[in-house]
Tab-separated table of C-alpha atoms and ligand atoms in Angstrom:
chain	number	residue	atom	x	y	z
A	1	UNK	CA	0.000	0.000	0.000
A	2	UNK	CA	1.517	3.262	-1.123
A	3	UNK	CA	1.413	6.210	1.214
A	4	UNK	CA	-0.494	9.340	0.288
A	5	UNK	CA	2.792	11.161	-0.202
A	6	UNK	CA	4.007	8.499	-2.619
A	7	UNK	CA	0.763	8.765	-4.566
A	8	UNK	CA	1.112	12.525	-4.759
A	9	UNK	CA	4.721	12.267	-5.838
A	10	UNK	CA	3.825	9.680	-8.470
A	11	UNK	CA	0.944	11.684	-9.810
A	12	UNK	CA	3.031	14.850	-10.052
A	13	UNK	CA	5.489	12.838	-12.147
A	14	UNK	CA	2.645	11.874	-14.439
A	15	UNK	CA	2.021	8.311	-13.283
A	16	UNK	CA	-1.475	7.346	-14.314
A	17	UNK	CA	-2.197	4.849	-11.566
A	18	UNK	CA	-1.268	7.313	-8.823
A	19	UNK	CA	-3.322	10.005	-10.502
A	20	UNK	CA	-6.274	7.685	-10.775
A	21	UNK	CA	-6.059	6.760	-7.111
A	22	UNK	CA	-5.806	10.372	-6.020
A	23	UNK	CA	-8.917	11.209	-8.014
A	24	UNK	CA	-10.817	8.297	-6.434
A	25	UNK	CA	-9.760	9.477	-3.037
A	26	UNK	CA	-11.001	13.001	-3.671
A	27	UNK	CA	-14.163	11.738	-5.336
A	28	UNK	CA	-15.066	9.707	-2.260
A	29	UNK	CA	-14.423	12.644	0.032
A	30	UNK	CA	-11.666	10.685	1.817
A	31	UNK	CA	-10.238	12.290	4.954
A	32	UNK	CA	-6.902	12.793	3.195
A	33	UNK	CA	-8.532	14.764	0.363
A	34	UNK	CA	-7.752	18.222	1.803
A	35	UNK	CA	-4.096	17.222	2.223
A	36	UNK	CA	-3.929	15.958	-1.367
A	37	UNK	CA	-5.471	19.146	-2.706
A	38	UNK	CA	-3.132	21.279	-0.635
A	39	UNK	CA	-0.103	19.475	-2.046
A	40	UNK	CA	-1.124	19.395	-5.688
A	41	UNK	CA	-2.598	22.898	-5.965
A	42	UNK	CA	0.722	24.770	-6.314
A	43	UNK	CA	1.519	22.530	-9.313
A	44	UNK	CA	-1.734	23.266	-11.129
A	45	UNK	CA	-2.668	26.235	-13.281
A	46	UNK	CA	-0.680	25.442	-16.391
A	47	UNK	CA	-3.317	23.511	-18.328
A	48	UNK	CA	-5.933	24.913	-20.666
A	49	UNK	CA	-9.477	23.946	-19.649
A	50	UNK	CA	-12.158	23.143	-22.209
A	51	UNK	CA	-15.769	22.513	-21.176
A	52	UNK	CA	-18.112	20.510	-23.374
A	53	UNK	CA	-21.809	20.521	-22.606
A	54	UNK	CA	-25.145	19.992	-24.338
A	55	UNK	CA	-28.249	17.830	-24.219
A	56	UNK	CA	-28.040	14.067	-23.618
A	57	UNK	CA	-26.941	12.141	-26.682
A	58	UNK	CA	-25.841	15.191	-28.665
A	59	UNK	CA	-22.547	13.504	-29.459
A	60	UNK	CA	-20.427	15.189	-26.802
A	61	UNK	CA	-18.327	12.123	-26.042
A	62	UNK	CA	-17.921	11.362	-29.735
A	63	UNK	CA	-16.724	14.910	-30.348
A	64	UNK	CA	-14.427	14.732	-27.314
A	65	UNK	CA	-12.935	11.516	-28.731
A	66	UNK	CA	-12.175	13.309	-31.941
A	67	UNK	CA	-10.759	16.325	-30.184
A	68	UNK	CA	-8.497	14.090	-28.117
A	69	UNK	CA	-7.176	12.548	-31.318
A	70	UNK	CA	-6.659	15.987	-32.846
A	71	UNK	CA	-4.888	17.276	-29.741
A	72	UNK	CA	-2.658	14.210	-29.545
A	73	UNK	CA	-1.715	14.662	-33.169
A	74	UNK	CA	-0.283	18.020	-32.120
A	75	UNK	CA	1.514	16.387	-29.196
A	76	UNK	CA	-0.678	17.784	-26.456
A	77	UNK	CA	-1.204	15.628	-23.404
A	78	UNK	CA	-4.885	15.475	-22.526
A	79	UNK	CA	-6.919	14.810	-19.411
A	80	UNK	CA	-10.653	14.199	-19.639
A	81	UNK	CA	-13.288	14.274	-16.931
A	82	UNK	CA	-16.636	13.062	-18.217
A	83	UNK	CA	-19.565	13.601	-15.899
A	84	UNK	CA	-22.247	11.332	-17.103
A	85	UNK	CA	-25.422	11.408	-15.062
A	86	UNK	CA	-27.303	9.266	-17.571
A	87	UNK	CA	-25.003	6.274	-17.253
A	88	UNK	CA	-23.044	6.262	-14.007
A	89	UNK	CA	-21.757	2.719	-14.347
A	90	UNK	CA	-19.605	2.898	-17.459
A	91	UNK	CA	-16.673	3.884	-15.283
A	92	UNK	CA	-14.839	5.370	-18.236
A	93	UNK	CA	-14.356	1.990	-19.867
A	94	UNK	CA	-16.609	2.658	-22.846
A	95	UNK	CA	-15.176	6.053	-23.588
A	96	UNK	CA	-11.682	4.695	-23.151
A	97	UNK	CA	-12.303	1.907	-25.635
A	98	UNK	CA	-13.711	4.279	-28.178
A	99	UNK	CA	-10.687	6.490	-27.908
A	100	UNK	CA	-8.351	3.569	-28.333
A	101	UNK	CA	-10.302	2.643	-31.435
A	102	UNK	CA	-9.925	6.020	-33.054
A	103	UNK	CA	-6.499	7.110	-31.961
A	104	UNK	CA	-3.824	4.781	-33.179
A	105	UNK	CA	-1.038	6.726	-31.624
A	106	UNK	CA	1.289	4.848	-29.346
A	107	UNK	CA	2.669	8.057	-28.011
A	108	UNK	CA	-0.646	9.559	-27.096
A	109	UNK	CA	-0.786	10.807	-23.563
A	110	UNK	CA	-4.416	10.696	-22.472
A	111	UNK	CA	-6.099	10.180	-19.148
A	112	UNK	CA	-9.860	9.685	-19.159
A	113	UNK	CA	-12.016	9.565	-16.087
A	114	UNK	CA	-15.754	9.147	-15.985
A	115	UNK	CA	-17.752	10.160	-12.936
A	116	UNK	CA	-21.343	9.403	-12.129
A	117	UNK	CA	-22.856	12.515	-10.650
A	118	UNK	CA	-24.603	10.452	-8.003
A	119	UNK	CA	-21.323	9.058	-6.770
A	120	UNK	CA	-19.446	12.274	-6.233
A	121	UNK	CA	-19.213	13.602	-2.719
A	122	UNK	CA	-19.855	17.236	-2.044
A	123	UNK	CA	-21.322	18.223	-5.340
A	124	UNK	CA	-20.562	17.882	-8.978
A	125	UNK	CA	-18.765	21.123	-9.620
A	126	UNK	CA	-16.479	20.748	-6.658
A	127	UNK	CA	-15.361	17.216	-7.456
A	128	UNK	CA	-14.946	18.009	-11.141
A	129	UNK	CA	-12.722	20.937	-10.237
A	130	UNK	CA	-10.637	18.901	-7.834
A	131	UNK	CA	-10.175	16.032	-10.269
A	132	UNK	CA	-9.205	18.330	-13.104
A	133	UNK	CA	-6.723	20.104	-10.854
A	134	UNK	CA	-5.101	16.761	-10.106
A	135	UNK	CA	-4.821	16.120	-13.853
A	136	UNK	CA	-3.467	19.623	-14.380
A	137	UNK	CA	-0.803	19.108	-11.710
A	138	UNK	CA	0.083	15.731	-13.192
A	139	UNK	CA	1.195	17.548	-16.318
A	140	UNK	CA	-1.764	17.296	-18.672
A	141	UNK	CA	-1.658	20.316	-20.972
A	142	UNK	CA	-5.307	20.318	-21.961
A	143	UNK	CA	-8.163	19.315	-19.677
A	144	UNK	CA	-11.569	18.560	-21.161
A	145	UNK	CA	-14.621	18.434	-18.907
A	146	UNK	CA	-17.776	16.904	-20.387
A	147	UNK	CA	-21.116	17.371	-18.632
A	148	UNK	CA	-24.669	16.821	-19.735
A	149	UNK	CA	-26.380	20.178	-20.037
A	150	UNK	CA	-29.430	19.631	-17.918
A	151	UNK	CA	-30.226	21.927	-15.047
A	152	UNK	CA	-27.379	23.438	-13.120
A	153	UNK	CA	-24.401	21.525	-14.431
A	154	UNK	CA	-24.032	23.510	-17.626
A	155	UNK	CA	-23.685	26.650	-15.578
A	156	UNK	CA	-21.116	25.011	-13.335
A	157	UNK	CA	-18.980	24.177	-16.323
A	158	UNK	CA	-18.622	27.865	-17.129
A	159	UNK	CA	-17.173	28.313	-13.659
A	160	UNK	CA	-14.563	25.636	-14.162
A	161	UNK	CA	-13.255	26.050	-17.698
A	162	UNK	CA	-11.650	28.572	-20.058
A	163	UNK	CA	-13.518	27.769	-23.253
A	164	UNK	CA	-17.068	26.421	-23.151
A	165	UNK	CA	-18.317	24.453	-26.138
A	166	UNK	CA	-22.076	23.951	-26.328
A	167	UNK	CA	-23.018	21.036	-28.559
A	168	UNK	CA	-26.524	20.941	-30.024
A	169	UNK	CA	-28.063	18.829	-32.748
A	170	UNK	CA	-30.843	19.186	-35.299
A	171	UNK	CA	-33.011	17.416	-32.706
A	172	UNK	CA	-32.220	19.916	-29.985
A	173	UNK	CA	-35.622	21.500	-30.360
A	174	UNK	CA	-36.540	25.075	-30.964
A	175	UNK	CA	-34.461	28.042	-30.081
A	176	UNK	CA	-36.565	28.947	-27.059
A	177	UNK	CA	-35.501	25.781	-25.315
A	178	UNK	CA	-31.892	26.640	-25.897
A	179	UNK	CA	-32.482	30.028	-24.305
A	180	UNK	CA	-34.196	28.461	-21.334
A	181	UNK	CA	-31.362	26.107	-20.697
A	182	UNK	CA	-29.087	29.072	-20.153
A	183	UNK	CA	-26.735	27.651	-22.736
A	184	UNK	CA	-26.720	30.830	-24.804
A	185	UNK	CA	-25.105	32.729	-21.987
A	186	UNK	CA	-22.219	30.436	-21.314
A	187	UNK	CA	-21.229	29.298	-24.814
A	188	UNK	CA	-17.933	30.525	-26.197
A	189	UNK	CA	-18.318	28.177	-29.131
A	190	UNK	CA	-21.416	26.506	-30.570
A	191	UNK	CA	-21.325	23.183	-32.313
A	192	UNK	CA	-24.231	21.807	-34.268
A	193	UNK	CA	-23.352	18.131	-34.370
A	194	UNK	CA	-25.042	15.417	-36.424
A	195	UNK	CA	-24.789	17.688	-39.420
A	196	UNK	CA	-25.423	14.569	-41.487
A	197	UNK	CA	-29.049	14.803	-40.365
A	198	UNK	CA	-31.654	17.163	-41.788
A	199	UNK	CA	-32.135	20.514	-40.085
A	200	UNK	CA	-28.543	21.208	-39.012
A	201	UNK	CA	-28.366	24.380	-41.069
A	202	UNK	CA	-31.698	25.567	-39.621
A	203	UNK	CA	-30.591	25.196	-36.044
A	204	UNK	CA	-27.345	26.975	-36.773
A	205	UNK	CA	-29.310	29.849	-38.337
A	206	UNK	CA	-31.559	30.090	-35.326
A	207	UNK	CA	-28.578	30.182	-32.979
A	208	UNK	CA	-27.084	32.892	-35.170
A	209	UNK	CA	-30.354	34.822	-35.036
A	210	UNK	CA	-30.410	34.610	-31.286
A	211	UNK	CA	-26.825	35.765	-30.974
A	212	UNK	CA	-27.671	38.744	-33.207
A	213	UNK	CA	-30.677	39.634	-31.060
A	214	UNK	CA	-28.913	39.058	-27.776
A	215	UNK	CA	-28.793	42.144	-25.610
A	216	UNK	CA	-25.570	41.105	-24.002
A	217	UNK	CA	-22.723	43.062	-25.447
A	218	UNK	CA	-19.951	40.774	-26.458
A	219	UNK	CA	-16.440	41.390	-27.662
A	220	UNK	CA	-16.303	37.750	-28.585
A	221	UNK	CA	-18.973	36.473	-30.913
A	222	UNK	CA	-19.313	32.722	-30.434
A	223	UNK	CA	-18.665	30.966	-33.724
A	224	UNK	CA	-20.984	28.149	-34.803
A	225	UNK	CA	-19.403	25.002	-36.211
A	226	UNK	CA	-21.222	22.243	-38.043
A	227	UNK	CA	-19.764	18.838	-37.283
A	228	UNK	CA	-20.427	15.189	-37.914
A	229	UNK	CA	-18.359	13.882	-35.046
A	230	UNK	CA	-19.030	10.241	-35.850
A	231	UNK	CA	-17.355	10.764	-39.228
A	232	UNK	CA	-14.669	13.132	-37.917
A	233	UNK	CA	-16.070	15.962	-40.042
A	234	UNK	CA	-15.659	19.564	-38.944
A	235	UNK	CA	-13.311	18.675	-36.090
A	236	UNK	CA	-10.297	20.526	-37.520
A	237	UNK	CA	-12.362	23.710	-37.710
A	238	UNK	CA	-13.589	23.213	-34.156
A	239	UNK	CA	-10.027	22.623	-33.004
A	240	UNK	CA	-8.913	25.882	-34.610
A	241	UNK	CA	-11.926	27.633	-33.102
A	242	UNK	CA	-10.874	26.586	-29.602
A	243	UNK	CA	-7.398	28.042	-30.009
A	244	UNK	CA	-8.801	31.137	-31.557
A	245	UNK	CA	-10.915	31.681	-28.431
A	246	UNK	CA	-7.870	30.912	-26.313
A	247	UNK	CA	-5.866	33.565	-28.191
A	248	UNK	CA	-8.716	36.009	-27.695
A	249	UNK	CA	-8.543	35.396	-23.926
A	250	UNK	CA	-4.838	36.165	-23.937
A	251	UNK	CA	-5.614	39.806	-24.713
A	252	UNK	CA	-5.993	42.281	-21.863
A	253	UNK	CA	-5.420	39.535	-19.287
A	254	UNK	CA	-8.909	38.227	-19.969
A	255	UNK	CA	-7.979	34.665	-19.131
A	256	UNK	CA	-6.525	35.816	-15.839
A	257	UNK	CA	-9.683	37.800	-15.068
A	258	UNK	CA	-11.888	34.846	-15.918
A	259	UNK	CA	-9.913	32.535	-13.670
A	260	UNK	CA	-9.797	35.037	-10.817
A	261	UNK	CA	-13.572	35.393	-11.013
A	262	UNK	CA	-13.849	31.607	-10.912
A	263	UNK	CA	-11.666	31.436	-7.801
A	264	UNK	CA	-13.793	34.074	-6.151
A	265	UNK	CA	-16.966	32.126	-6.863
A	266	UNK	CA	-15.375	28.918	-5.695
A	267	UNK	CA	-14.183	30.525	-2.493
A	268	UNK	CA	-17.675	31.848	-1.759
A	269	UNK	CA	-19.182	28.434	-2.426
A	270	UNK	CA	-16.673	26.739	-0.198
A	271	UNK	CA	-17.155	29.175	2.661
A	272	UNK	CA	-20.851	28.549	2.374
A	273	UNK	CA	-20.465	24.780	2.386
A	274	UNK	CA	-17.943	24.812	5.251
A	275	UNK	CA	-20.398	26.901	7.167
A	276	UNK	CA	-23.368	24.694	6.541
A	277	UNK	CA	-21.231	21.688	7.382
A	278	UNK	CA	-20.523	23.184	10.809
A	279	UNK	CA	-24.133	24.173	11.113
A	280	UNK	CA	-25.770	20.857	10.398
A	281	UNK	CA	-23.227	18.248	11.325
A	282	UNK	CA	-21.964	19.550	14.579
A	283	UNK	CA	-23.875	22.327	16.175
A	284	UNK	CA	-27.465	22.593	15.146
A	285	UNK	CA	-28.060	18.952	15.857
A	286	UNK	CA	-27.160	19.553	19.476
A	287	UNK	CA	-29.828	22.149	19.725
A	288	UNK	CA	-33.250	20.972	20.185
A	289	UNK	CA	-34.774	21.980	16.900
A	290	UNK	CA	-37.905	20.058	17.761
A	291	UNK	CA	-38.477	22.275	20.764
A	292	UNK	CA	-38.348	25.287	18.510
A	293	UNK	CA	-40.762	23.687	16.096
A	294	UNK	CA	-43.067	23.228	19.047
A	295	UNK	CA	-42.772	26.921	19.866
A	296	UNK	CA	-43.422	27.840	16.256
A	297	UNK	CA	-46.415	25.519	16.203
A	298	UNK	CA	-47.743	27.201	19.311
A	299	UNK	CA	-47.224	30.548	17.566
A	300	UNK	CA	-44.866	31.663	20.316
A	301	UNK	CA	-42.187	32.534	17.831
A	302	UNK	CA	-42.109	32.910	14.055
A	303	UNK	CA	-39.675	30.849	11.951
A	304	UNK	CA	-37.459	33.761	10.971
A	305	UNK	CA	-36.892	34.926	14.527
A	306	UNK	CA	-36.450	31.353	15.654
A	307	UNK	CA	-33.669	31.010	13.075
A	308	UNK	CA	-32.110	34.231	14.263
A	309	UNK	CA	-32.190	33.078	17.854
A	310	UNK	CA	-30.318	29.923	16.888
A	311	UNK	CA	-27.813	31.910	14.851
A	312	UNK	CA	-27.174	34.186	17.816
A	313	UNK	CA	-26.447	31.239	20.077
A	314	UNK	CA	-24.326	29.639	17.381
A	315	UNK	CA	-22.081	32.604	16.919
A	316	UNK	CA	-21.372	32.613	20.638
A	317	UNK	CA	-20.396	28.954	20.526
A	318	UNK	CA	-18.394	29.085	17.331
A	319	UNK	CA	-14.981	30.062	18.777
A	320	UNK	CA	-15.045	27.129	21.186
A	321	UNK	CA	-16.165	24.818	18.447
A	322	UNK	CA	-13.384	25.909	16.098
A	323	UNK	CA	-10.849	25.534	18.923
A	324	UNK	CA	-11.895	21.942	19.403
A	325	UNK	CA	-10.899	21.428	15.784
A	326	UNK	CA	-14.313	21.003	14.163
B	1	GTP	N1	-25.718	10.604	-37.088
B	1	GTP	C1	-24.810	10.978	-36.221
B	1	GTP	N2	-24.694	10.329	-35.049
B	1	GTP	C2	-23.760	10.745	-34.175
B	1	GTP	C3	-22.883	11.816	-34.458
B	1	GTP	N3	-22.081	11.999	-33.401
B	1	GTP	C4	-22.427	11.081	-32.494
B	1	GTP	N4	-23.433	10.317	-32.948
B	1	GTP	C5	-24.097	9.206	-32.245
B	1	GTP	O1	-24.943	9.727	-31.261
B	1	GTP	C6	-24.997	8.827	-30.138
B	1	GTP	C7	-24.652	9.570	-28.854
B	1	GTP	O2	-23.300	9.954	-28.911
B	1	GTP	P1	-22.448	10.314	-27.621
B	1	GTP	O3	-21.147	10.831	-28.112
B	1	GTP	O4	-22.439	9.208	-26.655
B	1	GTP	O5	-23.343	11.499	-27.051
B	1	GTP	P2	-23.185	12.271	-25.657
B	1	GTP	O6	-23.651	13.656	-25.898
B	1	GTP	O7	-21.826	12.096	-25.115
B	1	GTP	O8	-24.246	11.489	-24.765
B	1	GTP	P3	-24.423	11.566	-23.154
B	1	GTP	O9	-23.047	11.688	-22.551
B	1	GTP	O10	-25.112	10.312	-22.762
B	1	GTP	O11	-25.250	12.775	-22.898
B	1	GTP	C8	-24.023	7.704	-30.455
B	1	GTP	O12	-24.741	6.635	-30.953
B	1	GTP	C9	-23.126	8.316	-31.505
B	1	GTP	O13	-22.582	7.346	-32.370
B	1	GTP	C10	-23.010	12.470	-35.723
B	1	GTP	O14	-22.311	13.412	-36.060
B	1	GTP	N5	-23.994	12.009	-36.552
B	2	MG	MG1	-21.136	11.445	-23.179
């Protein structure tokens, strides 16, 4: 059994097995996770982060496969985190096999990790960030994060990556749905995949129309690429589009600003979750919430003031609690 320090050392040298074990450890919320993250963080920050999101079945993984191949051709090392709520049990095996099928490059340096969103401890965005930081520190030059764009996760991806690719298809439905999903706001690049099917041009026109009408002032106009990922069509253009967005971010320290904003958001989120951890796990439970409910039921106190009373007592107890080490 290797020690945590050996795993960290191995991963920083680029050893896949160590990296994989560190990610598992962080994913499970192991007690050593904070130590691991503390040690690897100074070594991260060099990689370029690409987010890929879109509706289920749009061809995200197929496109990611192709992008991996394209990146490897240019000698980039690549790390992939695929968050796959629809099929949590593939464990990366399927995606890995597909990549091996398409990329016949002995030298290719790829690490692929699939995560079921129901398995990750402490929230999707947090675990995705931690895993991609481990890959970053292990020397991967490009990190790709794939998430299914349903609900909140597509917004999270914008808080974790440098270039966000939104993949839609001719079946993606009308433009209003796209708006609703919040995808318009976060896309740096649009891809209409399955261009071999009817209606691809129409959906690309309606995206274009929406971008034209959008009130948000943009210096960067998201390009729209038509791809047939399953046939490797349009991938070169997409690849160029990614680097073109990356070059755009190099101007006026925009990349730095984007990443600083992301750190700020992350810090806020973490303060909040640390706080609610203290609240629910260790302090509030000692209070007799049921007694308060009784008082509320009897109309002796209203819920808001009951909450404030608890908060008041909490703040008094907090220093002692923190001294005991949480
Ligand atoms: N006709 C056509 N089929 C495609 C294309 N790209 C992918 N597919 C197929 O679409 C299906 C879904 O592809 P995936 O790459 O798994 O899609 P995904 O978006 O990663 O799916 P989830 O991760 O489950 O949301 C597969 O059967 C692919 O072979 C394409 O350009 N044209
Ligand atoms: Mg997929």
